[in-house]
């Protein structure tokens, strides 16, 4: 029973930390362009001639 008194607040703290990190990345624009990175593989880079 004493273990639950420690584990429940730790689990809630980690959950809130993960939620805060998600909202921080959302506010930072991490998820603005989801299709750009996926379609970038189809664009051929021009080779630089030396």
GROMACS .gro file of N, CA, C and O in nm:
model
  200
    1UNK      N    1   0.082  -0.120   0.000
    1UNK     CA    2   0.000   0.000   0.000
    1UNK      C    3   0.086   0.126   0.000
    1UNK      O    4   0.051   0.225  -0.061
    2UNK      N    5   0.199   0.119   0.070
    2UNK     CA    6   0.288   0.235   0.072
    2UNK      C    7   0.350   0.262  -0.065
    2UNK      O    8   0.383   0.375  -0.097
    3UNK      N    9   0.366   0.154  -0.143
    3UNK     CA   10   0.420   0.172  -0.278
    3UNK      C   11   0.327   0.252  -0.367
    3UNK      O   12   0.371   0.330  -0.451
    4UNK      N   13   0.196   0.234  -0.349
    4UNK     CA   14   0.099   0.309  -0.428
    4UNK      C   15   0.102   0.457  -0.395
    4UNK      O   16   0.075   0.542  -0.481
    5UNK      N   17   0.135   0.488  -0.271
    5UNK     CA   18   0.142   0.628  -0.231
    5UNK      C   19   0.257   0.700  -0.301
    5UNK      O   20   0.257   0.822  -0.313
    6UNK      N   21   0.353   0.626  -0.349
    6UNK     CA   22   0.465   0.683  -0.423
    6UNK      C   23   0.440   0.674  -0.573
    6UNK      O   24   0.464   0.769  -0.648
    7UNK      N   25   0.391   0.559  -0.619
    7UNK     CA   26   0.377   0.536  -0.763
    7UNK      C   27   0.267   0.619  -0.828
    7UNK      O   28   0.282   0.661  -0.943
    8UNK      N   29   0.158   0.643  -0.759
    8UNK     CA   30   0.049   0.721  -0.818
    8UNK      C   31   0.092   0.866  -0.845
    8UNK      O   32   0.073   0.916  -0.957
    9UNK      N   33   0.153   0.937  -0.751
    9UNK     CA   34   0.199   1.073  -0.783
    9UNK      C   35   0.309   1.076  -0.889
    9UNK      O   36   0.313   1.167  -0.972
   10UNK      N   37   0.395   0.975  -0.890
   10UNK     CA   38   0.500   0.968  -0.993
   10UNK      C   39   0.437   0.948  -1.130
   10UNK      O   40   0.475   1.014  -1.229
   11UNK      N   41   0.338   0.860  -1.140
   11UNK     CA   42   0.271   0.836  -1.268
   11UNK      C   43   0.195   0.961  -1.315
   11UNK      O   44   0.199   0.995  -1.433
   12UNK      N   45   0.129   1.028  -1.223
   12UNK     CA   46   0.058   1.151  -1.260
   12UNK      C   47   0.156   1.261  -1.302
   12UNK      O   48   0.130   1.335  -1.397
   13UNK      N   49   0.267   1.269  -1.234
   13UNK     CA   50   0.369   1.369  -1.270
   13UNK      C   51   0.427   1.344  -1.407
   13UNK      O   52   0.445   1.437  -1.486
   14UNK      N   53   0.457   1.217  -1.437
   14UNK     CA   54   0.511   1.184  -1.570
   14UNK      C   55   0.407   1.208  -1.679
   14UNK      O   56   0.441   1.251  -1.790
   15UNK      N   57   0.281   1.179  -1.650
   15UNK     CA   58   0.175   1.206  -1.747
   15UNK      C   59   0.161   1.355  -1.776
   15UNK      O   60   0.147   1.396  -1.891
   16UNK      N   61   0.166   1.435  -1.671
   16UNK     CA   62   0.158   1.580  -1.690
   16UNK      C   63   0.281   1.634  -1.761
   16UNK      O   64   0.270   1.727  -1.841
   17UNK      N   65   0.396   1.576  -1.734
   17UNK     CA   66   0.518   1.616  -1.804
   17UNK      C   67   0.509   1.585  -1.953
   17UNK      O   68   0.546   1.666  -2.038
   18UNK      N   69   0.457   1.468  -1.987
   18UNK     CA   70   0.438   1.432  -2.128
   18UNK      C   71   0.336   1.521  -2.197
   18UNK      O   72   0.354   1.561  -2.311
   19UNK      N   73   0.229   1.555  -2.126
   19UNK     CA   74   0.128   1.644  -2.182
   19UNK      C   75   0.185   1.784  -2.204
   19UNK      O   76   0.158   1.847  -2.306
   20UNK      N   77   0.264   1.831  -2.110
   20UNK     CA   78   0.328   1.962  -2.124
   20UNK      C   79   0.425   1.962  -2.242
   20UNK      O   80   0.432   2.060  -2.317
   21UNK      N   81   0.500   1.853  -2.260
   21UNK     CA   82   0.593   1.845  -2.373
   21UNK      C   83   0.517   1.843  -2.505
   21UNK      O   84   0.561   1.903  -2.604
   22UNK      N   85   0.402   1.776  -2.509
   22UNK     CA   86   0.322   1.774  -2.631
   22UNK      C   87   0.271   1.914  -2.665
   22UNK      O   88   0.280   1.958  -2.779
   23UNK      N   89   0.217   1.985  -2.566
   23UNK     CA   90   0.167   2.119  -2.593
   23UNK      C   91   0.281   2.216  -2.627
   23UNK      O   92   0.263   2.307  -2.707
   24UNK      N   93   0.399   2.195  -2.571
   24UNK     CA   94   0.514   2.279  -2.602
   24UNK      C   95   0.555   2.258  -2.749
   24UNK      O   96   0.583   2.353  -2.820
   25UNK      N   97   0.558   2.133  -2.794
   25UNK     CA   98   0.594   2.106  -2.934
   25UNK      C   99   0.483   2.153  -3.028
   25UNK      O  100   0.511   2.196  -3.139
   26UNK      N  101   0.359   2.146  -2.984
   26UNK     CA  102   0.248   2.193  -3.066
   26UNK      C  103   0.256   2.345  -3.083
   26UNK      O  104   0.238   2.397  -3.193
   27UNK      N  105   0.288   2.416  -2.974
   27UNK     CA  106   0.301   2.561  -2.980
   27UNK      C  107   0.425   2.603  -3.058
   27UNK      O  108   0.427   2.707  -3.122
   28UNK      N  109   0.528   2.519  -3.058
   28UNK     CA  110   0.652   2.549  -3.129
   28UNK      C  111   0.645   2.522  -3.278
   28UNK      O  112   0.741   2.546  -3.350
   29UNK      N  113   0.534   2.470  -3.327
   29UNK     CA  114   0.518   2.448  -3.471
   29UNK      C  115   0.570   2.314  -3.519
   29UNK      O  116   0.595   2.298  -3.639
   30UNK      N  117   0.586   2.219  -3.431
   30UNK     CA  118   0.639   2.089  -3.469
   30UNK      C  119   0.547   2.016  -3.566
   30UNK      O  120   0.592   1.942  -3.653
   31UNK      N  121   0.418   2.038  -3.555
   31UNK     CA  122   0.320   1.964  -3.635
   31UNK      C  123   0.254   2.050  -3.742
   31UNK      O  124   0.146   2.018  -3.790
   32UNK      N  125   0.319   2.158  -3.783
   32UNK     CA  126   0.259   2.248  -3.881
   32UNK      C  127   0.255   2.187  -4.021
   32UNK      O  128   0.156   2.200  -4.091
   33UNK      N  129   0.363   2.123  -4.063
   33UNK     CA  130   0.373   2.072  -4.199
   33UNK      C  131   0.398   1.921  -4.196
   33UNK      O  132   0.511   1.876  -4.203
   34UNK      N  133   0.291   1.845  -4.183
   34UNK     CA  134   0.306   1.701  -4.174
   34UNK      C  135   0.333   1.637  -4.311
   34UNK      O  136   0.398   1.534  -4.320
   35UNK      N  137   0.282   1.697  -4.417
   35UNK     CA  138   0.298   1.638  -4.550
   35UNK      C  139   0.430   1.676  -4.615
   35UNK      O  140   0.478   1.605  -4.703
   36UNK      N  141   0.490   1.787  -4.575
   36UNK     CA  142   0.613   1.833  -4.639
   36UNK      C  143   0.728   1.735  -4.623
   36UNK      O  144   0.799   1.704  -4.718
   37UNK      N  145   0.747   1.684  -4.503
   37UNK     CA  146   0.856   1.590  -4.479
   37UNK      C  147   0.829   1.457  -4.550
   37UNK      O  148   0.922   1.392  -4.596
   38UNK      N  149   0.704   1.417  -4.559
   38UNK     CA  150   0.672   1.291  -4.624
   38UNK      C  151   0.691   1.299  -4.775
   38UNK      O  152   0.731   1.202  -4.839
   39UNK      N  153   0.665   1.413  -4.833
   39UNK     CA  154   0.677   1.428  -4.978
   39UNK      C  155   0.816   1.473  -5.021
   39UNK      O  156   0.848   1.469  -5.139
   40UNK      N  157   0.899   1.511  -4.927
   40UNK     CA  158   1.033   1.559  -4.960
   40UNK      C  159   1.119   1.449  -5.021
   40UNK      O  160   1.212   1.475  -5.096
   41UNK      N  161   1.088   1.325  -4.992
   41UNK     CA  162   1.167   1.214  -5.045
   41UNK      C  163   1.149   1.200  -5.196
   41UNK      O  164   1.236   1.149  -5.266
   42UNK      N  165   1.037   1.248  -5.249
   42UNK     CA  166   1.011   1.237  -5.392
   42UNK      C  167   1.078   1.346  -5.474
   42UNK      O  168   1.087   1.336  -5.595
   43UNK      N  169   1.124   1.452  -5.410
   43UNK     CA  170   1.189   1.563  -5.481
   43UNK      C  171   1.335   1.528  -5.499
   43UNK      O  172   1.407   1.499  -5.404
   44UNK      N  173   1.381   1.531  -5.622
   44UNK     CA  174   1.519   1.498  -5.650
   44UNK      C  175   1.606   1.621  -5.630
   44UNK      O  176   1.576   1.729  -5.681
   45UNK      N  177   1.714   1.603  -5.556
   45UNK     CA  178   1.809   1.712  -5.539
   45UNK      C  179   1.897   1.720  -5.662
   45UNK      O  180   1.936   1.620  -5.720
   46UNK      N  181   1.927   1.843  -5.699
   46UNK     CA  182   2.017   1.862  -5.814
   46UNK      C  183   2.160   1.838  -5.769
   46UNK      O  184   2.203   1.887  -5.665
   47UNK      N  185   2.233   1.761  -5.848
   47UNK     CA  186   2.373   1.732  -5.815
   47UNK      C  187   2.456   1.853  -5.850
   47UNK      O  188   2.442   1.912  -5.956
   48UNK      N  189   2.546   1.890  -5.758
   48UNK     CA  190   2.636   2.002  -5.785
   48UNK      C  191   2.752   1.954  -5.868
   48UNK      O  192   2.819   1.857  -5.835
   49UNK      N  193   2.778   2.022  -5.978
   49UNK     CA  194   2.891   1.987  -6.064
   49UNK      C  195   3.015   2.060  -6.014
   49UNK      O  196   3.014   2.180  -5.995
   50UNK      N  197   3.123   1.986  -5.994
   50UNK     CA  198   3.247   2.047  -5.947
   50UNK      C  199   3.339   2.079  -6.060
   50UNK      O  200   3.362   2.006  -6.148
   0.00000   0.00000   0.00000
